[in-house]
CSV table of C-alpha atoms and ligand atoms in Angstrom, one decimal:
chain,number,residue,atom,x,y,z
A,1,MET,CA,-72.7,27.1,-41.6
A,2,LYS,CA,-70.8,24.5,-43.6
A,3,LYS,CA,-69.2,22.0,-41.3
A,4,MET,CA,-65.4,22.5,-41.0
A,5,LEU,CA,-63.4,19.7,-42.7
A,6,LYS,CA,-61.4,17.3,-40.5
A,7,LYS,CA,-57.6,17.8,-40.4
A,8,LEU,CA,-57.0,14.9,-42.8
A,9,ASP,CA,-59.5,16.2,-45.3
A,10,LEU,CA,-57.9,19.6,-45.0
A,11,ILE,CA,-54.5,18.1,-45.9
A,12,GLN,CA,-56.0,16.2,-48.8
A,13,LYS,CA,-57.8,19.3,-50.1
A,14,LEU,CA,-54.6,21.3,-49.9
A,15,ALA,CA,-52.5,18.6,-51.6
A,16,GLU,CA,-55.0,18.3,-54.4
A,17,SER,CA,-55.9,21.9,-55.1
A,18,GLY,CA,-52.9,23.7,-53.7
A,19,ASN,CA,-55.2,26.0,-51.8
A,20,LEU,CA,-57.6,26.4,-48.8
A,21,THR,CA,-59.9,29.1,-47.6
A,22,ASP,CA,-58.7,31.4,-44.9
A,23,CYS,CA,-60.9,29.7,-42.5
A,24,GLU,CA,-59.5,26.3,-43.4
A,25,LEU,CA,-55.9,27.5,-43.3
A,26,LYS,CA,-56.6,28.9,-39.8
A,27,ALA,CA,-57.9,25.5,-38.7
A,28,LEU,CA,-54.8,23.8,-40.0
A,29,LEU,CA,-52.4,26.3,-38.5
A,30,GLN,CA,-54.1,26.1,-35.1
A,31,SER,CA,-54.7,22.4,-35.0
A,32,GLU,CA,-53.2,20.7,-32.0
A,33,ASP,CA,-53.1,17.2,-33.6
A,34,ASP,CA,-49.9,15.7,-34.7
A,35,ASP,CA,-48.6,16.8,-38.1
A,36,SER,CA,-47.2,13.6,-39.4
A,37,GLN,CA,-49.8,13.3,-42.2
A,38,LEU,CA,-49.2,16.8,-43.2
A,39,PHE,CA,-45.4,16.2,-43.5
A,40,LYS,CA,-46.1,13.0,-45.4
A,41,ALA,CA,-48.3,14.8,-48.0
A,42,ALA,CA,-45.7,17.6,-48.4
A,43,ASP,CA,-42.9,15.1,-48.8
A,44,LYS,CA,-44.9,13.2,-51.5
A,45,VAL,CA,-45.3,16.4,-53.5
A,46,ARG,CA,-41.6,17.4,-53.1
A,47,ARG,CA,-40.6,14.0,-54.3
A,48,GLU,CA,-42.9,14.2,-57.3
A,49,VAL,CA,-41.4,17.5,-58.3
A,50,TYR,CA,-37.8,17.3,-57.1
A,51,SER,CA,-37.2,13.6,-56.3
A,52,ASP,CA,-34.9,13.3,-53.3
A,53,GLU,CA,-32.6,16.1,-54.5
A,54,VAL,CA,-31.4,18.8,-52.2
A,55,TYR,CA,-29.8,21.9,-53.6
A,56,ILE,CA,-26.9,23.7,-51.9
A,57,ARG,CA,-26.3,27.5,-51.8
A,58,GLY,CA,-23.1,28.9,-50.5
A,59,LEU,CA,-23.8,31.8,-48.2
A,60,ILE,CA,-21.2,34.6,-48.0
A,61,GLU,CA,-22.1,37.1,-45.2
A,62,PHE,CA,-19.9,39.9,-46.4
A,63,THR,CA,-20.9,42.8,-44.1
A,64,ASN,CA,-22.6,43.2,-40.8
A,65,TYR,CA,-22.8,47.0,-41.0
A,66,CYS,CA,-26.4,48.0,-41.4
A,67,LYS,CA,-28.1,51.4,-41.7
A,68,ASN,CA,-31.4,49.9,-40.6
A,69,ASN,CA,-32.7,49.4,-37.1
A,70,CYS,CA,-35.1,46.4,-37.3
A,71,TYR,CA,-36.2,45.6,-33.8
A,72,TYR,CA,-35.6,41.9,-34.1
A,73,CYS,CA,-32.1,41.9,-35.7
A,74,GLY,CA,-28.8,41.7,-33.9
A,75,ILE,CA,-26.9,43.7,-36.5
A,76,ARG,CA,-29.3,46.7,-36.3
A,77,CYS,CA,-27.4,50.0,-36.4
A,78,SER,CA,-28.1,51.0,-32.8
A,79,ASN,CA,-26.6,47.8,-31.4
A,80,LYS,CA,-23.3,49.2,-30.1
A,81,ASN,CA,-22.2,45.8,-28.9
A,82,ALA,CA,-21.9,44.4,-32.4
A,83,VAL,CA,-18.4,44.2,-33.6
A,84,ARG,CA,-18.6,45.2,-37.3
A,85,TYR,CA,-16.7,43.8,-40.3
A,86,ARG,CA,-16.6,44.1,-44.0
A,87,LEU,CA,-15.2,41.7,-46.6
A,88,ASP,CA,-13.6,43.2,-49.7
A,89,ARG,CA,-13.7,41.9,-53.2
A,90,GLU,CA,-10.7,39.6,-52.8
A,91,ASP,CA,-12.0,38.1,-49.6
A,92,ILE,CA,-15.3,37.4,-51.3
A,93,LEU,CA,-13.6,35.9,-54.4
A,94,GLU,CA,-11.6,33.6,-52.0
A,95,CYS,CA,-14.9,32.4,-50.5
A,96,CYS,CA,-16.2,31.7,-54.0
A,97,ARG,CA,-13.0,29.8,-55.0
A,98,GLU,CA,-13.3,27.5,-52.0
A,99,GLY,CA,-17.0,27.1,-52.6
A,100,TYR,CA,-16.6,26.2,-56.2
A,101,ARG,CA,-14.0,23.6,-55.2
A,102,LEU,CA,-16.5,22.1,-52.8
A,103,GLY,CA,-19.2,21.9,-55.5
A,104,PHE,CA,-21.2,25.0,-54.9
A,105,ARG,CA,-22.7,26.5,-58.1
A,106,THR,CA,-24.7,29.3,-56.4
A,107,PHE,CA,-23.1,32.0,-54.3
A,108,VAL,CA,-25.4,34.1,-52.1
A,109,LEU,CA,-23.9,37.4,-51.0
A,110,GLN,CA,-25.8,38.6,-48.0
A,111,GLY,CA,-25.3,41.6,-45.8
A,112,GLY,CA,-26.8,44.4,-43.8
A,113,GLU,CA,-27.7,47.5,-45.8
A,114,ASP,CA,-24.2,48.9,-45.8
A,115,PRO,CA,-23.8,52.2,-47.7
A,116,TYR,CA,-20.0,51.6,-47.9
A,117,TYR,CA,-20.8,49.2,-50.8
A,118,THR,CA,-21.9,51.6,-53.5
A,119,ASP,CA,-23.6,50.3,-56.6
A,120,GLU,CA,-20.3,50.6,-58.3
A,121,ILE,CA,-18.6,48.4,-55.7
A,122,ILE,CA,-21.4,45.8,-55.8
A,123,CYS,CA,-21.3,45.7,-59.6
A,124,ASP,CA,-17.6,45.3,-59.5
A,125,ILE,CA,-17.8,42.3,-57.1
A,126,VAL,CA,-20.7,40.8,-59.1
A,127,SER,CA,-19.0,41.1,-62.4
A,128,SER,CA,-15.7,39.7,-61.1
A,129,ILE,CA,-17.6,36.6,-59.8
A,130,ARG,CA,-19.5,36.4,-63.1
A,131,GLU,CA,-16.3,36.4,-65.1
A,132,LEU,CA,-14.6,33.8,-63.0
A,133,TYR,CA,-17.6,31.5,-62.6
A,134,PRO,CA,-19.8,31.8,-65.7
A,135,ASP,CA,-21.6,28.6,-64.9
A,136,CYS,CA,-22.7,29.8,-61.4
A,137,ALA,CA,-25.8,31.6,-60.2
A,138,ILE,CA,-25.1,34.8,-58.3
A,139,THR,CA,-27.7,35.7,-55.6
A,140,LEU,CA,-27.8,39.0,-53.8
A,141,SER,CA,-29.5,39.6,-50.4
A,142,ILE,CA,-28.6,43.2,-49.5
A,143,GLY,CA,-32.0,44.7,-48.8
A,144,GLU,CA,-34.1,47.5,-50.3
A,145,LYS,CA,-32.5,49.5,-53.1
A,146,PRO,CA,-33.8,51.7,-55.9
A,147,LYS,CA,-35.0,49.8,-59.0
A,148,ALA,CA,-32.1,51.3,-61.0
A,149,SER,CA,-29.6,49.8,-58.6
A,150,TYR,CA,-31.2,46.4,-58.9
A,151,LYS,CA,-31.0,46.7,-62.6
A,152,ALA,CA,-27.3,47.6,-62.5
A,153,TYR,CA,-26.5,44.5,-60.4
A,154,PHE,CA,-28.6,42.4,-62.8
A,155,ASP,CA,-26.7,43.8,-65.8
A,156,ALA,CA,-23.4,43.1,-63.9
A,157,GLY,CA,-24.4,39.4,-63.8
A,158,ALA,CA,-26.5,38.8,-60.7
A,159,ASN,CA,-29.5,36.6,-61.4
A,160,ARG,CA,-31.2,35.9,-58.1
A,161,TYR,CA,-32.3,38.1,-55.2
A,162,LEU,CA,-33.5,37.2,-51.7
A,163,LEU,CA,-35.6,39.7,-49.8
A,164,ARG,CA,-38.0,38.4,-47.2
A,165,HIS,CA,-41.1,40.5,-46.9
A,166,GLU,CA,-40.9,39.6,-43.1
A,167,THR,CA,-44.7,40.1,-42.6
A,168,ALA,CA,-47.4,41.0,-45.0
A,169,ASN,CA,-49.5,42.9,-42.5
A,170,GLU,CA,-49.0,46.7,-42.3
A,171,GLU,CA,-49.7,47.0,-38.6
A,172,HIS,CA,-47.4,44.0,-37.8
A,173,TYR,CA,-44.7,45.4,-40.1
A,174,GLY,CA,-44.9,48.6,-38.1
A,175,LYS,CA,-44.3,46.7,-34.8
A,176,LEU,CA,-41.2,45.1,-36.2
A,177,HIS,CA,-39.6,48.0,-37.9
A,178,PRO,CA,-39.0,51.7,-37.2
A,179,ALA,CA,-41.2,54.2,-39.0
A,180,SER,CA,-38.5,54.9,-41.6
A,181,MET,CA,-39.2,51.5,-43.2
A,182,SER,CA,-42.5,50.5,-44.8
A,183,LEU,CA,-44.1,47.3,-46.1
A,184,LYS,CA,-45.2,49.2,-49.1
A,185,ASN,CA,-41.6,49.8,-50.2
A,186,ARG,CA,-40.5,46.3,-49.3
A,187,LYS,CA,-43.3,44.8,-51.5
A,188,GLN,CA,-42.5,47.3,-54.3
A,189,CYS,CA,-38.8,46.2,-54.2
A,190,LEU,CA,-40.0,42.6,-54.7
A,191,TYR,CA,-42.1,43.4,-57.7
A,192,ASN,CA,-39.3,45.5,-59.1
A,193,LEU,CA,-36.9,42.6,-58.8
A,194,LYS,CA,-39.3,40.3,-60.6
A,195,ASP,CA,-39.9,42.9,-63.3
A,196,ILE,CA,-36.2,43.2,-64.0
A,197,GLY,CA,-36.0,39.4,-64.4
A,198,TYR,CA,-34.4,38.2,-61.2
A,199,GLN,CA,-35.4,34.8,-59.7
A,200,VAL,CA,-36.8,36.1,-56.5
A,201,GLY,CA,-36.9,34.7,-53.0
A,202,SER,CA,-39.1,36.1,-50.2
A,203,GLY,CA,-40.4,34.8,-46.9
A,204,PHE,CA,-41.0,35.6,-43.3
A,205,MET,CA,-40.1,34.8,-39.7
A,206,VAL,CA,-42.3,32.4,-37.8
A,207,GLY,CA,-43.2,33.4,-34.3
A,208,SER,CA,-41.9,37.0,-34.5
A,209,PRO,CA,-43.2,39.3,-31.7
A,210,TYR,CA,-46.9,40.2,-32.1
A,211,GLN,CA,-47.5,37.8,-35.0
A,212,THR,CA,-51.0,36.3,-35.2
A,213,VAL,CA,-52.4,33.4,-37.1
A,214,ASP,CA,-54.2,35.9,-39.3
A,215,ASN,CA,-50.8,37.5,-40.1
A,216,LEU,CA,-49.5,34.2,-41.2
A,217,ILE,CA,-52.5,33.7,-43.6
A,218,GLN,CA,-51.8,37.2,-45.0
A,219,ASP,CA,-48.1,36.1,-45.5
A,220,LEU,CA,-49.3,33.0,-47.5
A,221,ARG,CA,-51.8,35.2,-49.6
A,222,PHE,CA,-49.0,37.7,-50.4
A,223,LEU,CA,-46.7,34.9,-51.5
A,224,GLN,CA,-49.5,33.6,-53.7
A,225,ASP,CA,-49.7,37.0,-55.3
A,226,LEU,CA,-45.9,37.4,-55.7
A,227,GLN,CA,-45.2,33.8,-56.8
A,228,PRO,CA,-41.6,33.8,-55.8
A,229,ASP,CA,-39.1,31.1,-56.9
A,230,MET,CA,-37.8,30.6,-53.4
A,231,ILE,CA,-39.6,30.9,-50.1
A,232,GLY,CA,-37.4,31.2,-47.0
A,233,ILE,CA,-38.9,30.9,-43.5
A,234,GLY,CA,-37.3,30.3,-40.2
A,235,PRO,CA,-38.2,30.7,-36.5
A,236,TYR,CA,-37.7,34.2,-35.0
A,237,ILE,CA,-34.8,33.8,-32.5
A,238,THR,CA,-34.3,36.4,-29.9
A,239,HIS,CA,-31.1,38.5,-29.6
A,240,LYS,CA,-30.2,40.1,-26.2
A,241,ASP,CA,-29.1,43.4,-27.7
A,242,THR,CA,-32.4,44.3,-29.4
A,243,PRO,CA,-35.6,45.8,-28.1
A,244,PHE,CA,-37.1,42.3,-28.4
A,245,ALA,CA,-34.7,40.7,-26.0
A,246,GLU,CA,-37.5,39.5,-23.7
A,247,TYR,CA,-39.6,37.9,-26.4
A,248,GLU,CA,-39.7,34.1,-26.9
A,249,ASN,CA,-38.3,32.3,-29.9
A,250,GLY,CA,-40.6,31.0,-32.6
A,251,SER,CA,-41.5,27.3,-32.4
A,252,LEU,CA,-40.0,24.4,-34.3
A,253,ALA,CA,-43.5,22.8,-34.7
A,254,MET,CA,-45.1,25.9,-36.3
A,255,THR,CA,-42.1,26.4,-38.6
A,256,LEU,CA,-42.3,22.8,-39.8
A,257,ARG,CA,-46.1,23.0,-40.2
A,258,LEU,CA,-45.7,26.1,-42.4
A,259,ILE,CA,-42.9,24.5,-44.5
A,260,SER,CA,-45.3,21.7,-45.3
A,261,ILE,CA,-48.2,24.1,-46.1
A,262,LEU,CA,-45.8,26.1,-48.4
A,263,ARG,CA,-44.7,22.9,-50.2
A,264,LEU,CA,-48.4,22.0,-50.8
A,265,MET,CA,-49.3,25.5,-51.9
A,266,PHE,CA,-46.2,26.1,-54.0
A,267,PRO,CA,-45.1,22.6,-55.3
A,268,TYR,CA,-42.3,24.1,-57.5
A,269,ALA,CA,-40.8,26.5,-54.9
A,270,LEU,CA,-37.3,26.2,-53.6
A,271,ILE,CA,-37.7,26.1,-49.9
A,272,PRO,CA,-34.6,26.2,-47.7
A,273,SER,CA,-34.3,24.4,-44.4
A,274,THR,CA,-32.7,27.4,-42.7
A,275,THR,CA,-29.9,27.9,-40.3
A,276,ALA,CA,-32.4,29.4,-37.8
A,277,LEU,CA,-34.3,26.1,-37.9
A,278,GLY,CA,-31.1,24.3,-37.2
A,279,THR,CA,-30.4,26.7,-34.3
A,280,ILE,CA,-33.6,26.1,-32.4
A,281,ASP,CA,-33.3,22.3,-32.7
A,282,THR,CA,-30.2,20.2,-33.4
A,283,GLN,CA,-32.3,18.1,-35.8
A,284,GLY,CA,-34.2,21.2,-37.2
A,285,ARG,CA,-32.7,21.2,-40.7
A,286,GLU,CA,-33.3,17.4,-41.1
A,287,LEU,CA,-36.9,17.9,-39.9
A,288,GLY,CA,-37.3,20.8,-42.3
A,289,LEU,CA,-36.3,18.6,-45.2
A,290,LYS,CA,-38.7,15.9,-44.2
A,291,ALA,CA,-41.5,18.5,-43.9
A,292,GLY,CA,-40.9,19.6,-47.6
A,293,ALA,CA,-37.8,21.8,-47.8
A,294,ASN,CA,-35.4,21.1,-50.6
A,295,VAL,CA,-32.5,23.6,-50.2
A,296,VAL,CA,-29.7,24.1,-47.6
A,297,MET,CA,-27.5,27.1,-47.4
A,298,PRO,CA,-24.2,26.4,-45.6
A,299,ASN,CA,-21.9,29.2,-44.7
A,300,LEU,CA,-18.9,30.0,-46.9
A,301,SER,CA,-17.9,33.1,-44.9
A,302,PRO,CA,-14.3,33.1,-43.5
A,303,VAL,CA,-14.4,31.5,-40.0
A,304,LYS,CA,-12.9,34.6,-38.4
A,305,VAL,CA,-16.1,36.7,-39.1
A,306,ARG,CA,-18.8,34.0,-38.7
A,307,LYS,CA,-19.7,34.8,-35.1
A,308,LEU,CA,-20.0,38.5,-35.9
A,309,TYR,CA,-22.8,38.0,-38.4
A,310,SER,CA,-25.1,37.6,-35.4
A,311,LEU,CA,-28.7,38.2,-36.4
A,312,TYR,CA,-29.8,36.1,-33.5
A,313,GLU,CA,-28.2,34.2,-30.6
A,314,ASN,CA,-26.5,30.8,-30.6
A,315,LYS,CA,-26.3,30.7,-34.4
A,316,ILE,CA,-24.9,27.3,-35.5
A,317,CYS,CA,-22.0,26.6,-37.8
A,318,THR,CA,-19.9,29.5,-36.7
A,319,GLY,CA,-16.8,27.5,-35.9
A,320,GLU,CA,-16.1,25.2,-38.8
A,321,GLU,CA,-14.3,25.7,-42.1
A,322,ALA,CA,-16.5,25.6,-45.2
A,323,ALA,CA,-15.3,22.1,-46.1
A,324,GLN,CA,-16.3,20.7,-42.7
A,325,CYS,CA,-19.7,22.3,-43.0
A,326,ARG,CA,-20.2,20.8,-46.4
A,327,GLY,CA,-19.3,17.3,-45.1
A,328,CYS,CA,-21.5,17.7,-42.0
A,329,LEU,CA,-24.5,18.8,-44.1
A,330,GLU,CA,-24.0,16.0,-46.6
A,331,ARG,CA,-24.3,13.5,-43.7
A,332,ARG,CA,-27.3,15.3,-42.3
A,333,VAL,CA,-29.1,15.4,-45.6
A,334,GLU,CA,-28.5,11.7,-46.2
A,335,SER,CA,-29.6,10.8,-42.7
A,336,ALA,CA,-32.9,12.5,-43.5
A,337,GLY,CA,-33.3,10.4,-46.6
A,338,TYR,CA,-32.3,12.9,-49.3
A,339,ARG,CA,-29.3,13.6,-51.5
A,340,ILE,CA,-27.3,16.8,-52.2
A,341,VAL,CA,-26.8,17.6,-55.8
A,342,THR,CA,-24.3,20.2,-56.9
A,343,ALA,CA,-24.9,20.9,-60.5
A,344,ILE,CA,-27.5,23.4,-61.7
A,345,GLY,CA,-30.2,21.0,-62.9
A,346,ASN,CA,-33.8,20.8,-63.8
A,347,VAL,CA,-36.9,19.5,-62.0
A,348,LYS,CA,-37.9,15.9,-62.6
A,349,LYS,CA,-38.7,15.0,-66.1
A,350,GLY,CA,-42.4,15.0,-67.0
A,351,CYS,CA,-43.1,18.0,-64.8
A,352,LYS,CA,-45.2,20.7,-66.4
A,353,LYS,CA,-42.8,23.4,-65.6
A,354,ALA,CA,-39.0,22.7,-66.0
A,355,LYS,CA,-37.1,25.2,-64.0
A,356,THR,CA,-33.5,26.0,-63.3
A,357,VAL,CA,-32.7,25.1,-59.8
B,1,LIG,N1,-30.3,43.1,-45.1
B,1,LIG,C1,-30.8,42.0,-45.8
B,1,LIG,C2,-30.5,40.7,-45.1
B,1,LIG,C3,-31.2,40.5,-43.8
B,1,LIG,S1,-30.7,39.2,-42.8
B,1,LIG,C4,-32.3,42.2,-46.0
B,1,LIG,O1,-32.9,43.2,-45.5
B,1,LIG,O2,-32.9,41.4,-46.7
B,1,LIG,C5,-31.7,37.9,-43.5
B,1,LIG,C6,-32.9,37.5,-42.7
B,1,LIG,O3,-32.6,37.1,-41.4
B,1,LIG,C7,-33.9,38.6,-42.5
B,1,LIG,O4,-34.7,38.8,-43.7
B,1,LIG,C8,-34.8,38.1,-41.4
B,1,LIG,O5,-36.0,37.5,-41.8
B,1,LIG,C9,-33.8,37.1,-40.7
B,1,LIG,N2,-33.6,37.5,-39.3
B,1,LIG,C10,-33.1,38.7,-38.8
B,1,LIG,N3,-33.1,38.7,-37.5
B,1,LIG,C11,-33.6,37.5,-37.1
B,1,LIG,C12,-33.9,36.9,-35.8
B,1,LIG,N4,-33.7,37.6,-34.7
B,1,LIG,N5,-34.4,35.7,-35.8
B,1,LIG,C13,-34.6,35.0,-36.9
B,1,LIG,N6,-34.4,35.5,-38.1
B,1,LIG,C14,-33.9,36.8,-38.2
């Protein structure tokens, strides 16, 4: 058998070719050595493509009603302790107004799968934002819908969609979700979104219950097939009112390692340093940026509902007004050695593939 490459050689091969064999990926994911060389290689690639720029997305969590019952999620329909809320069009527009004032040019509307918001209502909200903010990107993250609904939102003015695949392994998917949900449908939704013309974001939780290293490799392979514009990963964090209450949180180290691997495999991807990462470690988001992430998604939701969008426990940034969050993040990003840019721009000149960011 061919001798396995040493960790440094693996990093070099990944940085140069953007890929590794399953066996090599496994070795990198399971290595117990320090990851500083991996972070360094990922940061080099991120700087070549994106310089020191960090993009901000304003997250508006507009409903915590959900018809689904995902075993890991705090807003699952059978959590009777969740206090439910919905924002109407005017509330959402108010968040956008404040966001725009603070320099946000992308609004991300995220929520549970809430049938109250019919396609007509979603289209009305999207077209109102589109009319008021023609220079902004509108991102939806409202779960699995029929292709015709995705098309209607797109025609109303939405241009990006975030839908994490959660895990690319059928069996693992079945352990995280009730039988009413399927990986097949989730993947189909992602391909439908791409086909319609959305910029698509996908991703997975790190350290979710029953996840194996082989599952993670499948996640990376699925992403190579999908080629999404954005890849969002964050540690699984337990919530006491779910069937997974007793499971441990995913680890900071594994999440950072995967961010770097993603950056090297997908040099052009937008990779957020997520709120979940900032929740498991006070320096989590800064470390995520240093490991190769280039997006942060601060919360623009009204403070009175922030705590209620409780996907997992101890979520950070639930007490501050948007302007405070914006200031805090600015400092954090700078302390990590990067710079928030607000305008919609392009990747560094000279890159093969200029892309709207
Ligand atoms: N209903 C939308 C939005 C889901 S919430 C959808 O289905 O896409 C956004 C993401 O939060 C999920 O995709 C999931 O990856 C993550 N999430 C949910 N529960 C979590 C938990 N307990 N720990 C960490 N991340 C979680």
